[in-house]
């Protein structure tokens, strides 16, 4: 069964500690059930819309990476926390316009939504100026839904080959979002296609190219069963989100 988000709105260090422990226990159990090492899956907290006061509590409870969809929001949190919590990592997990690559190059450690060589080349130039490197996941649309970003699975090899000359980008794997359905077979099909694509690409890919960023609060256990190495969980840690009007 797919996972259910944490029901309680986390507002204290104790709340976050409890929710993180619950999610990590479910991750370990799902990995073990799949015949994998319990520590083979990394939890990437999705912190979009979460204000800095609550984030400070989550960080005290053990959150060490902030996963953000929007660059401007991520940059604001980086500027707020960079001196107090220099150990924090920042992951951009949503689509990126080329005109915002300059901001990502300044602070982000991971980018989970690379979908074009043009964007990769823009990031390369900006990273050269900042003298930084960036771990990147190629986003693949495995559900066939037009509402989702990402390239087709058959295009991944060409994009990966194009990254070979861009030394500031470190391709570490693939990312996807599952089909928007309650049908577990369809959800697992989205994840298994990503795994199969990764496996095909690894023959000609760098050793670092092994990760599968897939699975969110509602389906990360299914993703782990299909090989996820990074799961992106927000509501399971923070509780239901409150979006601005």
C-alpha positions as a Markdown table, in Angstrom:
| # | Residue | x | y | z |
|---|---|---|---|---|
| 1 | Unk | 0.0 | 0.0 | 0.0 |
| 2 | Unk | 1.0 | 3.6 | -0.6 |
| 3 | Unk | 2.1 | 5.6 | 2.4 |
| 4 | Unk | -0.2 | 8.1 | 4.1 |
| 5 | Unk | 1.1 | 11.6 | 5.0 |
| 6 | Unk | 1.5 | 12.4 | 8.7 |
| 7 | Unk | -1.9 | 13.6 | 10.0 |
| 8 | Unk | -0.6 | 16.0 | 12.6 |
| 9 | Unk | 0.7 | 19.5 | 11.8 |
| 10 | Unk | 4.3 | 19.5 | 13.2 |
| 11 | Unk | 5.0 | 22.5 | 15.3 |
| 12 | Unk | 7.6 | 21.5 | 17.8 |
| 13 | Unk | 11.0 | 19.8 | 17.8 |
| 14 | Unk | 9.3 | 16.8 | 19.3 |
| 15 | Unk | 6.7 | 16.7 | 16.5 |
| 16 | Unk | 9.4 | 16.8 | 13.9 |
| 17 | Unk | 11.5 | 14.2 | 15.7 |
| 18 | Unk | 8.5 | 11.8 | 15.8 |
| 19 | Unk | 7.5 | 12.4 | 12.2 |
| 20 | Unk | 11.1 | 11.9 | 10.9 |
| 21 | Unk | 11.4 | 8.7 | 12.9 |
| 22 | Unk | 8.2 | 7.4 | 11.5 |
| 23 | Unk | 9.1 | 8.1 | 7.9 |
| 24 | Unk | 12.6 | 6.7 | 8.4 |
| 25 | Unk | 11.2 | 3.6 | 9.9 |
| 26 | Unk | 8.9 | 3.1 | 7.0 |
| 27 | Unk | 11.7 | 3.7 | 4.5 |
| 28 | Unk | 13.9 | 1.1 | 6.3 |
| 29 | Unk | 11.0 | -1.4 | 6.4 |
| 30 | Unk | 10.2 | -0.9 | 2.7 |
| 31 | Unk | 13.9 | -1.4 | 1.8 |
| 32 | Unk | 14.2 | -4.5 | 3.8 |
| 33 | Unk | 11.0 | -5.9 | 2.4 |
| 34 | Unk | 12.5 | -5.3 | -1.1 |
| 35 | Unk | 15.6 | -7.3 | -0.1 |
| 36 | Unk | 17.7 | -4.1 | 0.0 |
| 37 | Unk | 19.9 | -2.6 | 2.7 |
| 38 | Unk | 17.8 | -0.5 | 5.1 |
| 39 | Unk | 20.2 | 2.4 | 4.7 |
| 40 | Unk | 20.2 | 2.4 | 0.8 |
| 41 | Unk | 17.5 | 5.0 | 0.6 |
| 42 | Unk | 18.0 | 8.7 | 1.3 |
| 43 | Unk | 15.2 | 10.8 | 2.7 |
| 44 | Unk | 14.9 | 14.2 | 1.0 |
| 45 | Unk | 12.6 | 16.5 | 3.0 |
| 46 | Unk | 10.4 | 18.7 | 0.8 |
| 47 | Unk | 10.2 | 22.0 | 2.5 |
| 48 | Unk | 8.2 | 24.2 | 0.0 |
| 49 | Unk | 5.8 | 26.6 | 1.7 |
| 50 | Unk | 7.3 | 25.9 | 5.2 |
| 51 | Unk | 8.4 | 29.1 | 6.9 |
| 52 | Unk | 11.8 | 29.5 | 8.4 |
| 53 | Unk | 10.6 | 29.4 | 12.0 |
| 54 | Unk | 9.2 | 25.9 | 11.5 |
| 55 | Unk | 12.2 | 24.9 | 9.4 |
| 56 | Unk | 14.5 | 25.8 | 12.2 |
| 57 | Unk | 12.7 | 23.4 | 14.5 |
| 58 | Unk | 12.9 | 20.7 | 11.8 |
| 59 | Unk | 16.6 | 21.3 | 11.4 |
| 60 | Unk | 17.1 | 20.9 | 15.1 |
| 61 | Unk | 15.2 | 17.6 | 14.8 |
| 62 | Unk | 17.6 | 16.3 | 12.1 |
| 63 | Unk | 16.6 | 17.7 | 8.7 |
| 64 | Unk | 19.8 | 18.4 | 6.8 |
| 65 | Unk | 18.6 | 19.0 | 3.3 |
| 66 | Unk | 15.9 | 21.4 | 2.1 |
| 67 | Unk | 14.0 | 20.3 | -1.1 |
| 68 | Unk | 12.4 | 23.3 | -2.8 |
| 69 | Unk | 10.3 | 23.6 | -6.0 |
| 70 | Unk | 10.8 | 27.3 | -6.5 |
| 71 | Unk | 14.2 | 28.9 | -6.8 |
| 72 | Unk | 13.2 | 32.2 | -5.2 |
| 73 | Unk | 11.9 | 30.5 | -2.1 |
| 74 | Unk | 14.9 | 28.3 | -1.9 |
| 75 | Unk | 17.3 | 31.2 | -2.2 |
| 76 | Unk | 15.5 | 33.1 | 0.5 |
| 77 | Unk | 15.9 | 30.1 | 2.9 |
| 78 | Unk | 19.5 | 29.8 | 1.9 |
| 79 | Unk | 20.2 | 33.4 | 2.7 |
| 80 | Unk | 18.3 | 33.0 | 6.0 |
| 81 | Unk | 20.1 | 29.9 | 7.2 |
| 82 | Unk | 23.5 | 29.9 | 5.5 |
| 83 | Unk | 25.4 | 31.4 | 8.4 |
| 84 | Unk | 23.6 | 29.7 | 11.2 |
| 85 | Unk | 23.4 | 26.2 | 9.6 |
| 86 | Unk | 26.3 | 26.1 | 7.1 |
| 87 | Unk | 25.9 | 22.2 | 6.9 |
| 88 | Unk | 22.6 | 22.4 | 5.2 |
| 89 | Unk | 22.2 | 21.2 | 1.6 |
| 90 | Unk | 19.8 | 22.7 | -0.9 |
| 91 | Unk | 18.0 | 20.7 | -3.6 |
| 92 | Unk | 15.9 | 22.2 | -6.3 |
| 93 | Unk | 13.3 | 19.6 | -7.3 |
| 94 | Unk | 11.0 | 21.6 | -9.6 |
| 95 | Unk | 11.3 | 22.8 | -13.2 |
| 96 | Unk | 13.9 | 25.5 | -13.8 |
| 97 | Unk | 13.8 | 28.3 | -16.4 |
| 98 | Unk | 17.2 | 29.1 | -17.9 |
| 99 | Unk | 17.0 | 32.8 | -16.7 |
| 100 | Unk | 17.0 | 31.5 | -13.1 |
| 101 | Unk | 20.0 | 29.2 | -13.5 |
| 102 | Unk | 22.3 | 32.0 | -12.2 |
| 103 | Unk | 20.6 | 31.8 | -8.8 |
| 104 | Unk | 20.8 | 28.0 | -8.6 |
| 105 | Unk | 24.5 | 28.1 | -9.4 |
| 106 | Unk | 25.1 | 30.3 | -6.4 |
| 107 | Unk | 23.8 | 28.0 | -3.6 |
| 108 | Unk | 22.1 | 24.7 | -4.7 |
| 109 | Unk | 23.8 | 21.3 | -4.2 |
| 110 | Unk | 21.4 | 19.2 | -6.1 |
| 111 | Unk | 19.0 | 19.7 | -9.1 |
| 112 | Unk | 16.4 | 17.0 | -9.7 |
| 113 | Unk | 14.7 | 18.3 | -12.8 |
| 114 | Unk | 17.2 | 18.6 | -15.6 |
| 115 | Unk | 15.3 | 18.2 | -18.9 |
| 116 | Unk | 17.3 | 19.9 | -21.7 |
| 117 | Unk | 20.9 | 20.3 | -22.9 |
| 118 | Unk | 20.2 | 24.1 | -23.3 |
| 119 | Unk | 19.5 | 24.3 | -19.5 |
| 120 | Unk | 22.5 | 22.2 | -18.8 |
| 121 | Unk | 24.8 | 24.4 | -20.8 |
| 122 | Unk | 23.4 | 27.5 | -19.1 |
| 123 | Unk | 24.0 | 26.0 | -15.7 |
| 124 | Unk | 27.6 | 25.0 | -16.7 |
| 125 | Unk | 28.4 | 28.7 | -17.6 |
| 126 | Unk | 26.9 | 30.0 | -14.4 |
| 127 | Unk | 28.7 | 27.3 | -12.3 |
| 128 | Unk | 32.0 | 28.2 | -13.9 |
| 129 | Unk | 31.5 | 31.8 | -12.8 |
| 130 | Unk | 30.7 | 30.7 | -9.3 |
| 131 | Unk | 33.5 | 28.1 | -9.2 |
| 132 | Unk | 31.0 | 25.5 | -8.0 |
| 133 | Unk | 29.7 | 22.1 | -9.1 |
| 134 | Unk | 26.1 | 20.7 | -9.1 |
| 135 | Unk | 24.7 | 17.2 | -8.8 |
| 136 | Unk | 22.0 | 16.7 | -11.3 |
| 137 | Unk | 19.2 | 14.2 | -11.9 |
| 138 | Unk | 17.7 | 14.0 | -15.4 |
| 139 | Unk | 13.9 | 14.2 | -15.1 |
| 140 | Unk | 12.0 | 11.6 | -17.1 |
| 141 | Unk | 8.3 | 11.7 | -17.7 |
| 142 | Unk | 7.4 | 8.0 | -17.1 |
| 143 | Unk | 3.7 | 8.5 | -16.7 |
| 144 | Unk | 3.0 | 10.0 | -20.2 |
| 145 | Unk | 0.9 | 12.8 | -18.5 |
| 146 | Unk | 1.2 | 16.2 | -20.3 |
| 147 | Unk | 1.0 | 18.0 | -17.0 |
| 148 | Unk | 4.3 | 16.6 | -15.9 |
| 149 | Unk | 7.7 | 17.8 | -16.9 |
| 150 | Unk | 10.6 | 15.7 | -18.1 |
| 151 | Unk | 11.9 | 14.1 | -21.2 |
| 152 | Unk | 10.9 | 10.8 | -22.7 |
| 153 | Unk | 12.8 | 7.7 | -21.5 |
| 154 | Unk | 14.2 | 7.2 | -25.0 |
| 155 | Unk | 15.7 | 10.7 | -24.9 |
| 156 | Unk | 17.7 | 10.2 | -21.7 |
| 157 | Unk | 20.7 | 8.6 | -23.3 |
| 158 | Unk | 21.2 | 11.6 | -25.7 |
| 159 | Unk | 20.9 | 14.1 | -22.8 |
| 160 | Unk | 23.3 | 12.1 | -20.6 |
| 161 | Unk | 25.8 | 12.0 | -23.5 |
| 162 | Unk | 25.6 | 15.8 | -23.9 |
| 163 | Unk | 26.5 | 16.2 | -20.2 |
| 164 | Unk | 29.9 | 14.5 | -20.7 |
| 165 | Unk | 31.6 | 17.7 | -21.7 |
| 166 | Unk | 30.0 | 19.8 | -19.0 |
| 167 | Unk | 32.4 | 19.3 | -16.1 |
| 168 | Unk | 30.6 | 21.4 | -13.6 |
| 169 | Unk | 27.5 | 19.2 | -13.7 |
| 170 | Unk | 27.7 | 15.8 | -12.0 |
| 171 | Unk | 25.0 | 13.5 | -13.3 |
| 172 | Unk | 24.0 | 11.2 | -10.5 |
| 173 | Unk | 20.8 | 9.6 | -11.7 |
| 174 | Unk | 17.2 | 10.0 | -12.9 |
| 175 | Unk | 14.1 | 11.5 | -11.4 |
| 176 | Unk | 10.4 | 11.0 | -12.0 |
| 177 | Unk | 6.9 | 11.6 | -10.6 |
| 178 | Unk | 4.5 | 8.7 | -10.7 |
| 179 | Unk | 1.2 | 8.7 | -12.6 |
| 180 | Unk | -1.5 | 10.7 | -10.8 |
| 181 | Unk | -3.8 | 7.8 | -9.9 |
| 182 | Unk | -4.7 | 5.5 | -7.1 |
| 183 | Unk | -4.0 | 2.5 | -9.2 |
| 184 | Unk | -0.8 | 0.9 | -7.6 |
| 185 | Unk | 0.1 | -1.0 | -10.8 |
| 186 | Unk | 0.2 | 2.3 | -12.8 |
| 187 | Unk | 2.2 | 4.0 | -10.0 |
| 188 | Unk | 4.7 | 1.1 | -9.9 |
| 189 | Unk | 4.9 | 1.1 | -13.7 |
| 190 | Unk | 6.1 | 4.7 | -13.6 |
| 191 | Unk | 8.8 | 3.8 | -11.1 |
| 192 | Unk | 9.9 | 0.6 | -12.8 |
| 193 | Unk | 10.3 | 2.4 | -16.1 |
| 194 | Unk | 12.7 | 4.8 | -14.5 |
| 195 | Unk | 14.7 | 2.0 | -13.0 |
| 196 | Unk | 14.9 | 0.1 | -16.3 |
| 197 | Unk | 16.0 | 3.4 | -18.0 |
| 198 | Unk | 18.7 | 3.9 | -15.4 |
| 199 | Unk | 19.9 | 0.3 | -15.8 |
| 200 | Unk | 20.2 | 0.7 | -19.6 |
| 201 | Unk | 22.1 | 4.0 | -19.2 |
| 202 | Unk | 24.6 | 2.8 | -16.6 |
| 203 | Unk | 26.6 | 0.8 | -19.2 |
| 204 | Unk | 27.9 | 4.1 | -20.6 |
| 205 | Unk | 27.4 | 6.4 | -17.6 |
| 206 | Unk | 29.9 | 7.5 | -14.9 |
| 207 | Unk | 30.0 | 5.5 | -11.7 |
| 208 | Unk | 28.1 | 8.2 | -9.9 |
| 209 | Unk | 25.1 | 7.7 | -12.1 |
| 210 | Unk | 23.2 | 5.2 | -10.0 |
| 211 | Unk | 20.4 | 7.1 | -8.2 |
| 212 | Unk | 16.7 | 7.1 | -8.7 |
| 213 | Unk | 14.8 | 10.1 | -7.2 |
| 214 | Unk | 11.2 | 8.9 | -7.1 |
| 215 | Unk | 8.4 | 8.6 | -4.6 |
| 216 | Unk | 6.7 | 11.2 | -2.4 |
| 217 | Unk | 4.6 | 11.2 | 0.8 |
| 218 | Unk | 1.8 | 9.2 | -0.8 |
| 219 | Unk | 3.8 | 6.6 | -2.7 |
| 220 | Unk | 7.4 | 6.3 | -1.4 |
| 221 | Unk | 7.1 | 2.8 | -0.2 |
| 222 | Unk | 6.0 | 1.7 | -3.7 |
| 223 | Unk | 9.0 | 3.6 | -5.1 |
| 224 | Unk | 11.4 | 1.9 | -2.8 |
| 225 | Unk | 10.0 | -1.5 | -3.8 |
| 226 | Unk | 10.9 | -0.5 | -7.4 |
| 227 | Unk | 14.4 | 0.7 | -6.6 |
| 228 | Unk | 14.2 | 4.3 | -5.4 |
| 229 | Unk | 17.4 | 5.6 | -3.7 |
| 230 | Unk | 16.0 | 9.1 | -2.9 |
| 231 | Unk | 12.5 | 9.7 | -1.8 |
| 232 | Unk | 11.0 | 13.2 | -1.6 |
| 233 | Unk | 8.8 | 13.5 | 1.4 |
| 234 | Unk | 7.1 | 16.7 | 2.6 |
| 235 | Unk | 3.7 | 16.1 | 4.2 |
| 236 | Unk | 4.9 | 13.0 | 6.0 |
| 237 | Unk | 7.3 | 15.2 | 7.9 |
| 238 | Unk | 5.6 | 18.6 | 8.2 |
| 239 | Unk | 1.9 | 17.6 | 8.1 |
| 240 | Unk | -0.6 | 19.0 | 5.6 |
| 241 | Unk | 0.6 | 22.1 | 3.9 |
| 242 | Unk | -1.1 | 25.5 | 4.1 |
| 243 | Unk | -0.7 | 27.3 | 0.7 |
| 244 | Unk | -0.9 | 31.1 | 0.5 |
| 245 | Unk | -4.1 | 32.4 | -1.1 |
